[in-house]
Amino acid sequence: MSIQSRIEEQLQAALVPLHLEVINESFMHNVPAGSETHFKVVAVSESFAGLSRVKRHQQVYRAVSELLQGPVHALAIHAYSGAEWTARENAPDSPQCLGGARKEQG
C-alpha cells in the first residue's frame, strides 16, 4: 500500500471527513523521482468545528503519527469545518520549493 493510501486510510478512520484530499507533492521538492515524502492534506470534518488551527493540526498529526516518524518528511495541513469549507470550497496552493541545502551547494 502506498504512503498516500495509508495517510488517506488513517485520516478517514480518525476524522470521518466530509471531504478529504491527500496530495503527494514530493515531485515539487528535491527528492528522487517517485518519492512519497511531502504531502498536502485538505480535510473537512465536523470534528474541527470550534477548534483552533493548532488543535485541528494536532488531530491530523495524531492520526498519522507513525508515518511522520518515518517516510513522511513534510505535511501541509488545511483543516476546515463543514461550514468553513462551504464558504471556501478550495485550499490554497502550496508554495514552490526553493530546493533546500542541495540547491545552495550547487
PDB file of C-alpha atoms in Angstrom:
ATOM      1  CA  MET A   1       0.000   0.000   0.000  1.00  0.00           C
ATOM      2  CA  SER A   2       1.346   3.432  -0.912  1.00  0.00           C
ATOM      3  CA  ILE A   3       2.146   6.022   1.750  1.00  0.00           C
ATOM      4  CA  GLN A   4      -0.552   8.257   0.260  1.00  0.00           C
ATOM      5  CA  SER A   5      -3.139   5.480   0.634  1.00  0.00           C
ATOM      6  CA  ARG A   6      -2.070   4.841   4.216  1.00  0.00           C
ATOM      7  CA  ILE A   7      -2.470   8.545   5.069  1.00  0.00           C
ATOM      8  CA  GLU A   8      -5.926   8.571   3.473  1.00  0.00           C
ATOM      9  CA  GLU A   9      -6.970   5.432   5.350  1.00  0.00           C
ATOM     10  CA  GLN A  10      -5.786   6.709   8.717  1.00  0.00           C
ATOM     11  CA  LEU A  11      -7.397  10.136   8.280  1.00  0.00           C
ATOM     12  CA  GLN A  12     -10.697   8.569   7.145  1.00  0.00           C
ATOM     13  CA  ALA A  13     -10.786   6.474  10.302  1.00  0.00           C
ATOM     14  CA  ALA A  14      -9.791   9.268  12.684  1.00  0.00           C
ATOM     15  CA  LEU A  15     -11.699  12.256  11.279  1.00  0.00           C
ATOM     16  CA  VAL A  16     -14.713  10.805   9.424  1.00  0.00           C
ATOM     17  CA  PRO A  17     -14.248  13.636   6.932  1.00  0.00           C
ATOM     18  CA  LEU A  18     -16.907  15.204   4.760  1.00  0.00           C
ATOM     19  CA  HIS A  19     -14.138  15.871   2.230  1.00  0.00           C
ATOM     20  CA  LEU A  20     -10.552  14.589   2.144  1.00  0.00           C
ATOM     21  CA  GLU A  21      -7.727  15.171  -0.296  1.00  0.00           C
ATOM     22  CA  VAL A  22      -4.241  13.777   0.220  1.00  0.00           C
ATOM     23  CA  ILE A  23      -1.915  15.082  -2.475  1.00  0.00           C
ATOM     24  CA  ASN A  24       1.605  13.812  -2.997  1.00  0.00           C
ATOM     25  CA  GLU A  25       3.657  16.963  -3.596  1.00  0.00           C
ATOM     26  CA  SER A  26       7.027  15.220  -3.472  1.00  0.00           C
ATOM     27  CA  PHE A  27       7.630  15.992  -7.153  1.00  0.00           C
ATOM     28  CA  MET A  28       7.795  19.686  -6.187  1.00  0.00           C
ATOM     29  CA  HIS A  29      10.810  19.062  -3.960  1.00  0.00           C
ATOM     30  CA  ASN A  30      14.416  17.997  -4.309  1.00  0.00           C
ATOM     31  CA  VAL A  31      13.792  14.267  -3.796  1.00  0.00           C
ATOM     32  CA  PRO A  32      14.212  11.210  -6.050  1.00  0.00           C
ATOM     33  CA  ALA A  33      11.519  10.568  -8.651  1.00  0.00           C
ATOM     34  CA  GLY A  34       8.636   8.504  -7.301  1.00  0.00           C
ATOM     35  CA  SER A  35       9.171   9.622  -3.690  1.00  0.00           C
ATOM     36  CA  GLU A  36       6.331   9.793  -1.187  1.00  0.00           C
ATOM     37  CA  THR A  37       7.758  12.222   1.354  1.00  0.00           C
ATOM     38  CA  HIS A  38       5.876  15.526   1.004  1.00  0.00           C
ATOM     39  CA  PHE A  39       2.087  15.670   1.219  1.00  0.00           C
ATOM     40  CA  LYS A  40      -0.710  18.215   1.328  1.00  0.00           C
ATOM     41  CA  VAL A  41      -3.838  17.290   3.280  1.00  0.00           C
ATOM     42  CA  VAL A  42      -7.159  19.055   2.813  1.00  0.00           C
ATOM     43  CA  ALA A  43      -9.544  17.728   5.437  1.00  0.00           C
ATOM     44  CA  VAL A  44     -13.101  18.845   6.125  1.00  0.00           C
ATOM     45  CA  SER A  45     -14.602  17.418   9.286  1.00  0.00           C
ATOM     46  CA  GLU A  46     -17.181  18.451  11.826  1.00  0.00           C
ATOM     47  CA  SER A  47     -14.658  17.386  14.465  1.00  0.00           C
ATOM     48  CA  PHE A  48     -12.803  20.640  13.624  1.00  0.00           C
ATOM     49  CA  ALA A  49     -15.772  22.918  14.414  1.00  0.00           C
ATOM     50  CA  GLY A  50     -14.895  25.389  17.147  1.00  0.00           C
ATOM     51  CA  LEU A  51     -11.244  24.290  17.354  1.00  0.00           C
ATOM     52  CA  SER A  52      -8.184  26.452  16.819  1.00  0.00           C
ATOM     53  CA  ARG A  53      -5.873  25.764  13.891  1.00  0.00           C
ATOM     54  CA  VAL A  54      -3.352  24.220  16.304  1.00  0.00           C
ATOM     55  CA  LYS A  55      -5.921  21.779  17.743  1.00  0.00           C
ATOM     56  CA  ARG A  56      -7.027  20.790  14.237  1.00  0.00           C
ATOM     57  CA  HIS A  57      -3.447  20.122  13.177  1.00  0.00           C
ATOM     58  CA  GLN A  58      -2.878  18.091  16.333  1.00  0.00           C
ATOM     59  CA  GLN A  59      -5.803  15.830  15.371  1.00  0.00           C
ATOM     60  CA  VAL A  60      -4.266  15.227  11.949  1.00  0.00           C
ATOM     61  CA  TYR A  61      -0.774  14.661  13.377  1.00  0.00           C
ATOM     62  CA  ARG A  62      -2.154  12.124  15.886  1.00  0.00           C
ATOM     63  CA  ALA A  63      -3.856  10.190  13.115  1.00  0.00           C
ATOM     64  CA  VAL A  64      -0.680   9.841  11.034  1.00  0.00           C
ATOM     65  CA  SER A  65       1.951   9.979  13.788  1.00  0.00           C
ATOM     66  CA  GLU A  66       3.538   6.655  12.829  1.00  0.00           C
ATOM     67  CA  LEU A  67       4.119   7.829   9.250  1.00  0.00           C
ATOM     68  CA  LEU A  68       5.629  11.097  10.468  1.00  0.00           C
ATOM     69  CA  GLN A  69       8.273   9.065  12.303  1.00  0.00           C
ATOM     70  CA  GLY A  70       9.497   7.516   9.070  1.00  0.00           C
ATOM     71  CA  PRO A  71       8.632   8.002   5.446  1.00  0.00           C
ATOM     72  CA  VAL A  72       6.758  11.333   5.596  1.00  0.00           C
ATOM     73  CA  HIS A  73       9.062  14.335   5.758  1.00  0.00           C
ATOM     74  CA  ALA A  74       6.536  17.152   5.348  1.00  0.00           C
ATOM     75  CA  LEU A  75       2.792  17.509   5.766  1.00  0.00           C
ATOM     76  CA  ALA A  76       0.931  20.679   4.784  1.00  0.00           C
ATOM     77  CA  ILE A  77      -2.434  20.697   6.556  1.00  0.00           C
ATOM     78  CA  HIS A  78      -5.545  22.613   5.565  1.00  0.00           C
ATOM     79  CA  ALA A  79      -8.288  21.677   8.036  1.00  0.00           C
ATOM     80  CA  TYR A  80     -11.806  23.094   7.847  1.00  0.00           C
ATOM     81  CA  SER A  81     -15.196  22.572   9.426  1.00  0.00           C
ATOM     82  CA  GLY A  82     -18.092  21.870   7.069  1.00  0.00           C
ATOM     83  CA  ALA A  83     -19.339  25.464   7.218  1.00  0.00           C
ATOM     84  CA  GLU A  84     -15.860  26.868   6.549  1.00  0.00           C
ATOM     85  CA  TRP A  85     -15.421  24.584   3.547  1.00  0.00           C
ATOM     86  CA  THR A  86     -18.841  25.524   2.135  1.00  0.00           C
ATOM     87  CA  ALA A  87     -17.797  29.184   2.237  1.00  0.00           C
ATOM     88  CA  ARG A  88     -14.383  28.432   0.736  1.00  0.00           C
ATOM     89  CA  GLU A  89     -14.543  25.245  -1.405  1.00  0.00           C
ATOM     90  CA  ASN A  90     -10.807  25.125  -2.112  1.00  0.00           C
ATOM     91  CA  ALA A  91      -7.488  25.134  -0.309  1.00  0.00           C
ATOM     92  CA  PRO A  92      -4.563  27.426  -1.041  1.00  0.00           C
ATOM     93  CA  ASP A  93      -1.876  26.260  -3.450  1.00  0.00           C
ATOM     94  CA  SER A  94       1.395  25.118  -1.947  1.00  0.00           C
ATOM     95  CA  PRO A  95       4.432  27.351  -2.500  1.00  0.00           C
ATOM     96  CA  GLN A  96       7.192  26.198  -4.815  1.00  0.00           C
ATOM     97  CA  CYS A  97      10.130  24.513  -3.126  1.00  0.00           C
ATOM     98  CA  LEU A  98      13.319  26.578  -3.112  1.00  0.00           C
ATOM     99  CA  GLY A  99      15.461  23.453  -3.245  1.00  0.00           C
ATOM    100  CA  GLY A 100      16.969  23.482   0.235  1.00  0.00           C
ATOM    101  CA  ALA A 101      20.604  22.821   1.008  1.00  0.00           C
ATOM    102  CA  ARG A 102      21.300  20.815  -2.156  1.00  0.00           C
ATOM    103  CA  LYS A 103      20.410  23.775  -4.361  1.00  0.00           C
ATOM    104  CA  GLU A 104      22.579  26.122  -2.305  1.00  0.00           C
ATOM    105  CA  GLN A 105      25.616  23.824  -2.690  1.00  0.00           C
ATOM    106  CA  GLY A 106      25.499  23.639  -6.427  1.00  0.00           C
TER     107      GLY A 106
END
